[in-house]
Amino acid sequence: MSRGPAIVAAGPVADPAPALLEPYGPLAIADRDDHRCLAPLLRDAKALIARGSTVVDQALIDAAPSLEVIGRTGVGVERVDLQAASARGIPVVVTPGANSAAVAEGTIALLLALAKRLAALDRAVRDSRWSERDSLLPADVNGSVLAIIGFGEIGRRVATMSQSLGMQILGCDPNVDEAEITASGATPVALNEAFSAADQVSLHVPLTDITRGLVNRDLLSLARPGLRLVNVSRGPVAPLDVLNEGLAAGVLGGVAVDVFDEHPPDTSHPIFQQPEFICSPHVMALTPKASSEVARVVALGIIAVLDGGRPDHVANPGIYRR
């Protein structure tokens, strides 16, 4: 009986990963990233490369008795059962920083699209409603206040880019020292203060029990009317129901998201009818340069494990302290 692939990827993998991994055995690219497709491929696999939408649960790990390492192309591991992986001694390799520049650029693009009302203006011209240019006026970002929620590498990059556009930056992150936030040219604030003082808010937090539903009705009640909000973190951090209510009430003047609770989202949700709502299909991190760097970092992490070493970035480092 022929053996299956040594390495399984839950979707396309950018160069240079295939070439780097070639010496470690055949690489199989799954047609879909669901359990039914992945489980048979993982029968003999030593490594799994999971994407953001890939659910790596106990059942999938059990279907891979030879699995030595899981590589996650990104940093979010809410869909990976870290406890099950750790119980098997399987490190979960992540790629922090590899796509930070791309996501930060995407954040700025979405912020500017909201402020300048690009989607609404585009529709007005296409629909021959030229006279609406006098009512669909763009806003200034120069002199505005941007609150960055989550001041990791992406948040810091957004801060630098935003300051070059003349924005005043507020930084909110209880896990980052206030001196570090100040050194980035931002003013450290608590979450409530961030939402009450900002003209626009950008979300850059991981999905945890604490951040799930972080943006709620009580928090939005503190905002000044017309707050613009961008979410490039995780969908459940800012639920669509809450955002839709905020737009309908005028508390939110614009919302842009690159992430949803489910991928793809249910487009029958009423927020998709809101004129000041824009969205993209979780692609801000998928520029060619970022994809290549993510692929390189995850491949090197996998190689480190297969060579008997310890990778630089592991989501479950406790397995090395046993």
mmCIF file of N, CA and C in Angstrom, residues 33-150:
data_model
loop_
_atom_site.group_PDB
_atom_site.id
_atom_site.type_symbol
_atom_site.label_atom_id
_atom_site.label_comp_id
_atom_site.label_asym_id
_atom_site.label_seq_id
_atom_site.Cartn_x
_atom_site.Cartn_y
_atom_site.Cartn_z
ATOM 1 N N ASP A 33 -10.673 22.814 2.962
ATOM 2 C CA ASP A 33 -10.018 22.711 4.260
ATOM 3 C C ASP A 33 -10.948 22.151 5.335
ATOM 4 N N ASP A 34 -11.915 21.311 4.927
ATOM 5 C CA ASP A 34 -12.800 20.698 5.911
ATOM 6 C C ASP A 34 -12.282 19.322 6.323
ATOM 7 N N HIS A 35 -12.880 18.772 7.377
ATOM 8 C CA HIS A 35 -12.418 17.508 7.942
ATOM 9 C C HIS A 35 -12.511 16.363 6.934
ATOM 10 N N ARG A 36 -13.600 16.327 6.177
ATOM 11 C CA ARG A 36 -13.808 15.220 5.239
ATOM 12 C C ARG A 36 -12.695 15.147 4.199
ATOM 13 N N CYS A 37 -12.210 16.293 3.776
ATOM 14 C CA CYS A 37 -11.146 16.320 2.768
ATOM 15 C C CYS A 37 -9.771 16.111 3.396
ATOM 16 N N LEU A 38 -9.546 16.715 4.561
ATOM 17 C CA LEU A 38 -8.215 16.683 5.155
ATOM 18 C C LEU A 38 -7.884 15.350 5.825
ATOM 19 N N ALA A 39 -8.852 14.754 6.511
ATOM 20 C CA ALA A 39 -8.563 13.564 7.312
ATOM 21 C C ALA A 39 -7.899 12.436 6.517
ATOM 22 N N PRO A 40 -8.410 12.069 5.328
ATOM 23 C CA PRO A 40 -7.739 10.993 4.578
ATOM 24 C C PRO A 40 -6.310 11.341 4.177
ATOM 25 N N LEU A 41 -6.073 12.608 3.879
ATOM 26 C CA LEU A 41 -4.729 13.020 3.476
ATOM 27 C C LEU A 41 -3.740 12.955 4.634
ATOM 28 N N LEU A 42 -4.256 13.128 5.853
ATOM 29 C CA LEU A 42 -3.384 13.219 7.024
ATOM 30 C C LEU A 42 -3.010 11.860 7.615
ATOM 31 N N ARG A 43 -3.448 10.782 6.990
ATOM 32 C CA ARG A 43 -3.223 9.443 7.558
ATOM 33 C C ARG A 43 -1.750 9.180 7.864
ATOM 34 N N ASP A 44 -0.858 9.584 6.960
ATOM 35 C CA ASP A 44 0.573 9.338 7.151
ATOM 36 C C ASP A 44 1.368 10.634 7.296
ATOM 37 N N ALA A 45 0.690 11.769 7.379
ATOM 38 C CA ALA A 45 1.371 13.057 7.322
ATOM 39 C C ALA A 45 2.141 13.381 8.599
ATOM 40 N N LYS A 46 3.289 14.027 8.403
ATOM 41 C CA LYS A 46 4.093 14.511 9.530
ATOM 42 C C LYS A 46 3.774 15.966 9.863
ATOM 43 N N ALA A 47 3.238 16.700 8.881
ATOM 44 C CA ALA A 47 3.004 18.126 9.079
ATOM 45 C C ALA A 47 1.708 18.545 8.400
ATOM 46 N N LEU A 48 1.017 19.481 9.039
ATOM 47 C CA LEU A 48 -0.198 20.085 8.488
ATOM 48 C C LEU A 48 -0.015 21.593 8.448
ATOM 49 N N ILE A 49 -0.286 22.189 7.290
ATOM 50 C CA ILE A 49 -0.290 23.642 7.164
ATOM 51 C C ILE A 49 -1.743 24.086 7.136
ATOM 52 N N ALA A 50 -2.166 24.789 8.184
ATOM 53 C CA ALA A 50 -3.556 25.213 8.332
ATOM 54 C C ALA A 50 -3.700 26.688 7.984
ATOM 55 N N ARG A 51 -4.819 27.024 7.353
ATOM 56 C CA ARG A 51 -5.135 28.410 7.039
ATOM 57 C C ARG A 51 -6.040 28.972 8.130
ATOM 58 N N GLY A 52 -6.399 30.247 7.991
ATOM 59 C CA GLY A 52 -7.206 30.894 9.010
ATOM 60 C C GLY A 52 -8.558 30.255 9.214
ATOM 61 N N SER A 53 -9.146 29.708 8.154
ATOM 62 C CA SER A 53 -10.477 29.110 8.257
ATOM 63 C C SER A 53 -10.450 27.636 8.608
ATOM 64 N N THR A 54 -9.267 27.048 8.692
ATOM 65 C CA THR A 54 -9.156 25.613 8.941
ATOM 66 C C THR A 54 -9.421 25.292 10.403
ATOM 67 N N VAL A 55 -10.369 24.400 10.648
ATOM 68 C CA VAL A 55 -10.659 23.949 12.008
ATOM 69 C C VAL A 55 -9.814 22.708 12.289
ATOM 70 N N VAL A 56 -8.852 22.857 13.177
ATOM 71 C CA VAL A 56 -7.995 21.735 13.568
ATOM 72 C C VAL A 56 -8.435 21.301 14.960
ATOM 73 N N ASP A 57 -9.403 20.413 15.013
ATOM 74 C CA ASP A 57 -9.967 19.981 16.291
ATOM 75 C C ASP A 57 -9.393 18.631 16.701
ATOM 76 N N GLN A 58 -9.899 18.122 17.825
ATOM 77 C CA GLN A 58 -9.431 16.847 18.337
ATOM 78 C C GLN A 58 -9.587 15.737 17.301
ATOM 79 N N ALA A 59 -10.722 15.732 16.599
ATOM 80 C CA ALA A 59 -10.979 14.669 15.630
ATOM 81 C C ALA A 59 -9.973 14.690 14.491
ATOM 82 N N LEU A 60 -9.622 15.882 14.010
ATOM 83 C CA LEU A 60 -8.662 15.966 12.912
ATOM 84 C C LEU A 60 -7.275 15.550 13.379
ATOM 85 N N ILE A 61 -6.916 15.959 14.582
ATOM 86 C CA ILE A 61 -5.614 15.561 15.119
ATOM 87 C C ILE A 61 -5.563 14.045 15.319
ATOM 88 N N ASP A 62 -6.654 13.465 15.785
ATOM 89 C CA ASP A 62 -6.712 12.012 15.960
ATOM 90 C C ASP A 62 -6.592 11.272 14.633
ATOM 91 N N ALA A 63 -7.016 11.931 13.542
ATOM 92 C CA ALA A 63 -6.939 11.307 12.220
ATOM 93 C C ALA A 63 -5.531 11.314 11.651
ATOM 94 N N ALA A 64 -4.596 11.925 12.370
ATOM 95 C CA ALA A 64 -3.217 12.054 11.894
ATOM 96 C C ALA A 64 -2.258 11.473 12.928
ATOM 97 N N PRO A 65 -2.154 10.147 13.032
ATOM 98 C CA PRO A 65 -1.336 9.528 14.091
ATOM 99 C C PRO A 65 0.154 9.815 13.985
ATOM 100 N N SER A 66 0.625 10.216 12.806
ATOM 101 C CA SER A 66 2.059 10.483 12.625
ATOM 102 C C SER A 66 2.382 11.975 12.681
ATOM 103 N N LEU A 67 1.388 12.788 12.974
ATOM 104 C CA LEU A 67 1.575 14.241 12.916
ATOM 105 C C LEU A 67 2.598 14.707 13.950
ATOM 106 N N GLU A 68 3.551 15.505 13.506
ATOM 107 C CA GLU A 68 4.602 16.034 14.378
ATOM 108 C C GLU A 68 4.505 17.541 14.566
ATOM 109 N N VAL A 69 3.863 18.245 13.628
ATOM 110 C CA VAL A 69 3.834 19.700 13.715
ATOM 111 C C VAL A 69 2.636 20.233 12.938
ATOM 112 N N ILE A 70 2.047 21.308 13.462
ATOM 113 C CA ILE A 70 0.984 22.043 12.776
ATOM 114 C C ILE A 70 1.502 23.455 12.519
ATOM 115 N N GLY A 71 1.441 23.882 11.276
ATOM 116 C CA GLY A 71 1.841 25.243 10.928
ATOM 117 C C GLY A 71 0.610 26.073 10.609
ATOM 118 N N ARG A 72 0.476 27.196 11.262
ATOM 119 C CA ARG A 72 -0.665 28.092 11.032
ATOM 120 C C ARG A 72 -0.174 29.322 10.298
ATOM 121 N N THR A 73 -0.719 29.569 9.098
ATOM 122 C CA THR A 73 -0.289 30.713 8.301
ATOM 123 C C THR A 73 -0.953 31.978 8.834
ATOM 124 N N GLY A 74 -0.404 32.495 9.903
ATOM 125 C CA GLY A 74 -0.941 33.656 10.597
ATOM 126 C C GLY A 74 -0.680 33.488 12.076
ATOM 127 N N VAL A 75 -1.445 34.203 12.903
ATOM 128 C CA VAL A 75 -1.229 34.107 14.348
ATOM 129 C C VAL A 75 -2.471 33.677 15.113
ATOM 130 N N GLY A 76 -3.650 33.791 14.505
ATOM 131 C CA GLY A 76 -4.874 33.418 15.200
ATOM 132 C C GLY A 76 -5.002 31.907 15.309
ATOM 133 N N VAL A 77 -5.148 31.411 16.520
ATOM 134 C CA VAL A 77 -5.236 29.958 16.722
ATOM 135 C C VAL A 77 -6.544 29.575 17.412
ATOM 136 N N GLU A 78 -7.566 30.434 17.278
ATOM 137 C CA GLU A 78 -8.835 30.113 17.933
ATOM 138 C C GLU A 78 -9.521 28.903 17.313
ATOM 139 N N ARG A 79 -9.135 28.530 16.081
ATOM 140 C CA ARG A 79 -9.730 27.368 15.425
ATOM 141 C C ARG A 79 -8.863 26.108 15.583
ATOM 142 N N VAL A 80 -7.788 26.238 16.329
ATOM 143 C CA VAL A 80 -6.893 25.095 16.567
ATOM 144 C C VAL A 80 -7.051 24.650 18.019
ATOM 145 N N ASP A 81 -7.264 23.367 18.220
ATOM 146 C CA ASP A 81 -7.384 22.819 19.569
ATOM 147 C C ASP A 81 -5.979 22.669 20.151
ATOM 148 N N LEU A 82 -5.524 23.725 20.823
ATOM 149 C CA LEU A 82 -4.164 23.721 21.362
ATOM 150 C C LEU A 82 -3.996 22.651 22.439
ATOM 151 N N GLN A 83 -5.050 22.395 23.189
ATOM 152 C CA GLN A 83 -4.964 21.385 24.236
ATOM 153 C C GLN A 83 -4.753 20.002 23.634
ATOM 154 N N ALA A 84 -5.490 19.704 22.573
ATOM 155 C CA ALA A 84 -5.338 18.406 21.920
ATOM 156 C C ALA A 84 -3.960 18.275 21.290
ATOM 157 N N ALA A 85 -3.483 19.356 20.658
ATOM 158 C CA ALA A 85 -2.147 19.313 20.062
ATOM 159 C C ALA A 85 -1.080 19.137 21.136
ATOM 160 N N SER A 86 -1.219 19.869 22.223
ATOM 161 C CA SER A 86 -0.225 19.791 23.296
ATOM 162 C C SER A 86 -0.215 18.417 23.942
ATOM 163 N N ALA A 87 -1.388 17.805 24.062
ATOM 164 C CA ALA A 87 -1.457 16.467 24.653
ATOM 165 C C ALA A 87 -0.653 15.452 23.849
ATOM 166 N N ARG A 88 -0.541 15.712 22.551
ATOM 167 C CA ARG A 88 0.245 14.835 21.677
ATOM 168 C C ARG A 88 1.688 15.318 21.550
ATOM 169 N N GLY A 89 2.007 16.449 22.178
ATOM 170 C CA GLY A 89 3.347 17.005 22.041
ATOM 171 C C GLY A 89 3.597 17.628 20.690
ATOM 172 N N ILE A 90 2.532 18.095 20.038
ATOM 173 C CA ILE A 90 2.641 18.676 18.696
ATOM 174 C C ILE A 90 2.726 20.194 18.806
ATOM 175 N N PRO A 91 3.837 20.794 18.405
ATOM 176 C CA PRO A 91 3.916 22.256 18.420
ATOM 177 C C PRO A 91 3.061 22.862 17.312
ATOM 178 N N VAL A 92 2.429 23.982 17.626
ATOM 179 C CA VAL A 92 1.642 24.733 16.650
ATOM 180 C C VAL A 92 2.450 25.978 16.291
ATOM 181 N N VAL A 93 3.024 25.960 15.105
ATOM 182 C CA VAL A 93 3.883 27.042 14.638
ATOM 183 C C VAL A 93 3.025 28.167 14.067
ATOM 184 N N VAL A 94 3.332 29.408 14.436
ATOM 185 C CA VAL A 94 2.619 30.568 13.917
ATOM 186 C C VAL A 94 3.614 31.521 13.262
ATOM 187 N N THR A 95 3.075 32.569 12.620
ATOM 188 C CA THR A 95 3.940 33.454 11.817
ATOM 189 C C THR A 95 3.739 34.930 12.185
ATOM 190 N N PRO A 96 4.028 35.315 13.421
ATOM 191 C CA PRO A 96 3.809 36.713 13.819
ATOM 192 C C PRO A 96 4.684 37.683 13.029
ATOM 193 N N GLY A 97 4.078 38.770 12.613
ATOM 194 C CA GLY A 97 4.823 39.811 11.926
ATOM 195 C C GLY A 97 5.007 39.614 10.442
ATOM 196 N N ALA A 98 4.768 38.412 9.949
ATOM 197 C CA ALA A 98 5.064 38.141 8.546
ATOM 198 C C ALA A 98 4.173 38.928 7.590
ATOM 199 N N ASN A 99 2.947 39.215 7.999
ATOM 200 C CA ASN A 99 2.045 39.967 7.117
ATOM 201 C C ASN A 99 1.616 41.299 7.723
ATOM 202 N N SER A 100 2.355 41.773 8.725
ATOM 203 C CA SER A 100 1.952 42.984 9.451
ATOM 204 C C SER A 100 1.865 44.209 8.558
ATOM 205 N N ALA A 101 2.841 44.384 7.679
ATOM 206 C CA ALA A 101 2.838 45.562 6.818
ATOM 207 C C ALA A 101 1.618 45.566 5.904
ATOM 208 N N ALA A 102 1.290 44.402 5.351
ATOM 209 C CA ALA A 102 0.143 44.317 4.441
ATOM 210 C C ALA A 102 -1.161 44.628 5.164
ATOM 211 N N VAL A 103 -1.328 44.080 6.369
ATOM 212 C CA VAL A 103 -2.564 44.321 7.119
ATOM 213 C C VAL A 103 -2.655 45.786 7.532
ATOM 214 N N ALA A 104 -1.531 46.366 7.922
ATOM 215 C CA ALA A 104 -1.533 47.789 8.290
ATOM 216 C C ALA A 104 -1.906 48.664 7.089
ATOM 217 N N GLU A 105 -1.345 48.351 5.931
ATOM 218 C CA GLU A 105 -1.716 49.098 4.716
ATOM 219 C C GLU A 105 -3.201 48.945 4.421
ATOM 220 N N GLY A 106 -3.710 47.718 4.569
ATOM 221 C CA GLY A 106 -5.132 47.487 4.340
ATOM 222 C C GLY A 106 -5.996 48.272 5.308
ATOM 223 N N THR A 107 -5.539 48.383 6.547
ATOM 224 C CA THR A 107 -6.273 49.162 7.544
ATOM 225 C C THR A 107 -6.383 50.612 7.125
ATOM 226 N N ILE A 108 -5.267 51.183 6.701
ATOM 227 C CA ILE A 108 -5.275 52.581 6.274
ATOM 228 C C ILE A 108 -6.176 52.758 5.058
ATOM 229 N N ALA A 109 -6.138 51.808 4.136
ATOM 230 C CA ALA A 109 -6.994 51.901 2.950
ATOM 231 C C ALA A 109 -8.466 51.920 3.349
ATOM 232 N N LEU A 110 -8.848 51.059 4.292
ATOM 233 C CA LEU A 110 -10.239 51.009 4.726
ATOM 234 C C LEU A 110 -10.626 52.266 5.498
ATOM 235 N N LEU A 111 -9.727 52.757 6.341
ATOM 236 C CA LEU A 111 -9.991 53.999 7.068
ATOM 237 C C LEU A 111 -10.239 55.159 6.107
ATOM 238 N N LEU A 112 -9.394 55.270 5.105
ATOM 239 C CA LEU A 112 -9.536 56.366 4.145
ATOM 240 C C LEU A 112 -10.783 56.184 3.286
ATOM 241 N N ALA A 113 -11.088 54.936 2.931
ATOM 242 C CA ALA A 113 -12.293 54.690 2.134
ATOM 243 C C ALA A 113 -13.539 55.135 2.889
ATOM 244 N N LEU A 114 -13.563 54.885 4.203
ATOM 245 C CA LEU A 114 -14.699 55.329 5.001
ATOM 246 C C LEU A 114 -14.751 56.849 5.090
ATOM 247 N N ALA A 115 -13.613 57.439 5.443
ATOM 248 C CA ALA A 115 -13.591 58.893 5.641
ATOM 249 C C ALA A 115 -13.927 59.639 4.354
ATOM 250 N N LYS A 116 -13.440 59.151 3.252
ATOM 251 C CA LYS A 116 -13.661 59.830 1.968
ATOM 252 C C LYS A 116 -14.936 59.360 1.268
ATOM 253 N N ARG A 117 -15.633 58.394 1.897
ATOM 254 C CA ARG A 117 -16.923 57.890 1.411
ATOM 255 C C ARG A 117 -16.824 57.375 -0.027
ATOM 256 N N LEU A 118 -15.768 56.666 -0.301
ATOM 257 C CA LEU A 118 -15.480 56.246 -1.670
ATOM 258 C C LEU A 118 -16.558 55.346 -2.256
ATOM 259 N N ALA A 119 -17.074 54.408 -1.449
ATOM 260 C CA ALA A 119 -18.086 53.499 -1.981
ATOM 261 C C ALA A 119 -19.348 54.248 -2.381
ATOM 262 N N ALA A 120 -19.817 55.149 -1.518
ATOM 263 C CA ALA A 120 -21.035 55.902 -1.817
ATOM 264 C C ALA A 120 -20.843 56.841 -3.001
ATOM 265 N N LEU A 121 -19.688 57.467 -3.084
ATOM 266 C CA LEU A 121 -19.415 58.376 -4.200
ATOM 267 C C LEU A 121 -19.304 57.611 -5.519
ATOM 268 N N ASP A 122 -18.687 56.443 -5.468
ATOM 269 C CA ASP A 122 -18.584 55.610 -6.661
ATOM 270 C C ASP A 122 -19.970 55.227 -7.169
ATOM 271 N N ARG A 123 -20.845 54.801 -6.239
ATOM 272 C CA ARG A 123 -22.200 54.406 -6.636
ATOM 273 C C ARG A 123 -22.977 55.590 -7.207
ATOM 274 N N ALA A 124 -22.785 56.775 -6.637
ATOM 275 C CA ALA A 124 -23.514 57.949 -7.121
ATOM 276 C C ALA A 124 -23.160 58.262 -8.565
ATOM 277 N N VAL A 125 -21.875 58.178 -8.890
ATOM 278 C CA VAL A 125 -21.454 58.461 -10.259
ATOM 279 C C VAL A 125 -21.981 57.385 -11.211
ATOM 280 N N ARG A 126 -21.856 56.128 -10.824
ATOM 281 C CA ARG A 126 -22.319 55.032 -11.676
ATOM 282 C C ARG A 126 -23.824 55.100 -11.924
ATOM 283 N N ASP A 127 -24.553 55.603 -10.925
ATOM 284 C CA ASP A 127 -26.014 55.682 -11.042
ATOM 285 C C ASP A 127 -26.494 57.020 -11.591
ATOM 286 N N SER A 128 -25.575 57.809 -12.127
ATOM 287 C CA SER A 128 -25.910 59.122 -12.707
ATOM 288 C C SER A 128 -26.559 60.051 -11.686
ATOM 289 N N ARG A 129 -26.076 59.979 -10.432
ATOM 290 C CA ARG A 129 -26.574 60.869 -9.383
ATOM 291 C C ARG A 129 -25.485 61.882 -9.029
ATOM 292 N N TRP A 130 -25.013 62.575 -10.043
ATOM 293 C CA TRP A 130 -23.886 63.497 -9.891
ATOM 294 C C TRP A 130 -24.168 64.597 -8.873
ATOM 295 N N SER A 131 -25.393 65.053 -8.805
ATOM 296 C CA SER A 131 -25.724 66.163 -7.910
ATOM 297 C C SER A 131 -25.545 65.806 -6.435
ATOM 298 N N GLU A 132 -25.477 64.511 -6.129
ATOM 299 C CA GLU A 132 -25.317 64.110 -4.735
ATOM 300 C C GLU A 132 -23.915 64.371 -4.214
ATOM 301 N N ARG A 133 -23.027 64.825 -5.080
ATOM 302 C CA ARG A 133 -21.685 65.183 -4.626
ATOM 303 C C ARG A 133 -21.737 66.261 -3.553
ATOM 304 N N ASP A 134 -22.775 67.053 -3.542
ATOM 305 C CA ASP A 134 -22.880 68.131 -2.553
ATOM 306 C C ASP A 134 -23.378 67.633 -1.196
ATOM 307 N N SER A 135 -23.934 66.424 -1.145
ATOM 308 C CA SER A 135 -24.399 65.875 0.124
ATOM 309 C C SER A 135 -23.542 64.708 0.609
ATOM 310 N N LEU A 136 -22.787 64.108 -0.297
ATOM 311 C CA LEU A 136 -21.910 63.000 0.067
ATOM 312 C C LEU A 136 -20.473 63.500 0.224
ATOM 313 N N LEU A 137 -20.299 64.437 1.124
ATOM 314 C CA LEU A 137 -18.994 65.081 1.233
ATOM 315 C C LEU A 137 -18.007 64.214 2.024
ATOM 316 N N PRO A 138 -16.767 64.125 1.569
ATOM 317 C CA PRO A 138 -15.751 63.381 2.305
ATOM 318 C C PRO A 138 -15.322 64.131 3.565
ATOM 319 N N ALA A 139 -14.734 63.376 4.493
ATOM 320 C CA ALA A 139 -14.244 63.963 5.741
ATOM 321 C C ALA A 139 -12.729 64.084 5.705
ATOM 322 N N ASP A 140 -12.201 64.881 6.617
ATOM 323 C CA ASP A 140 -10.753 65.012 6.784
ATOM 324 C C ASP A 140 -10.263 63.987 7.800
ATOM 325 N N VAL A 141 -9.126 63.379 7.510
ATOM 326 C CA VAL A 141 -8.474 62.567 8.531
ATOM 327 C C VAL A 141 -7.366 63.363 9.210
ATOM 328 N N ASN A 142 -6.813 64.331 8.517
ATOM 329 C CA ASN A 142 -5.821 65.211 9.124
ATOM 330 C C ASN A 142 -6.454 65.934 10.306
ATOM 331 N N GLY A 143 -5.861 65.797 11.473
ATOM 332 C CA GLY A 143 -6.403 66.418 12.666
ATOM 333 C C GLY A 143 -7.420 65.570 13.406
ATOM 334 N N SER A 144 -7.778 64.406 12.854
ATOM 335 C CA SER A 144 -8.749 63.534 13.513
ATOM 336 C C SER A 144 -8.039 62.667 14.552
ATOM 337 N N VAL A 145 -8.850 62.025 15.396
ATOM 338 C CA VAL A 145 -8.323 61.155 16.455
ATOM 339 C C VAL A 145 -8.605 59.699 16.082
ATOM 340 N N LEU A 146 -7.562 58.901 16.022
ATOM 341 C CA LEU A 146 -7.678 57.474 15.737
ATOM 342 C C LEU A 146 -7.319 56.686 16.986
ATOM 343 N N ALA A 147 -8.234 55.850 17.447
ATOM 344 C CA ALA A 147 -7.954 54.950 18.563
ATOM 345 C C ALA A 147 -7.617 53.573 18.010
ATOM 346 N N ILE A 148 -6.438 53.091 18.347
ATOM 347 C CA ILE A 148 -5.984 51.773 17.902
ATOM 348 C C ILE A 148 -6.148 50.811 19.069
ATOM 349 N N ILE A 149 -7.032 49.833 18.897
ATOM 350 C CA ILE A 149 -7.316 48.862 19.943
ATOM 351 C C ILE A 149 -6.525 47.600 19.640
ATOM 352 N N GLY A 150 -5.506 47.369 20.425
ATOM 353 C CA GLY A 150 -4.564 46.280 20.160
ATOM 354 C C GLY A 150 -3.297 46.885 19.589
#
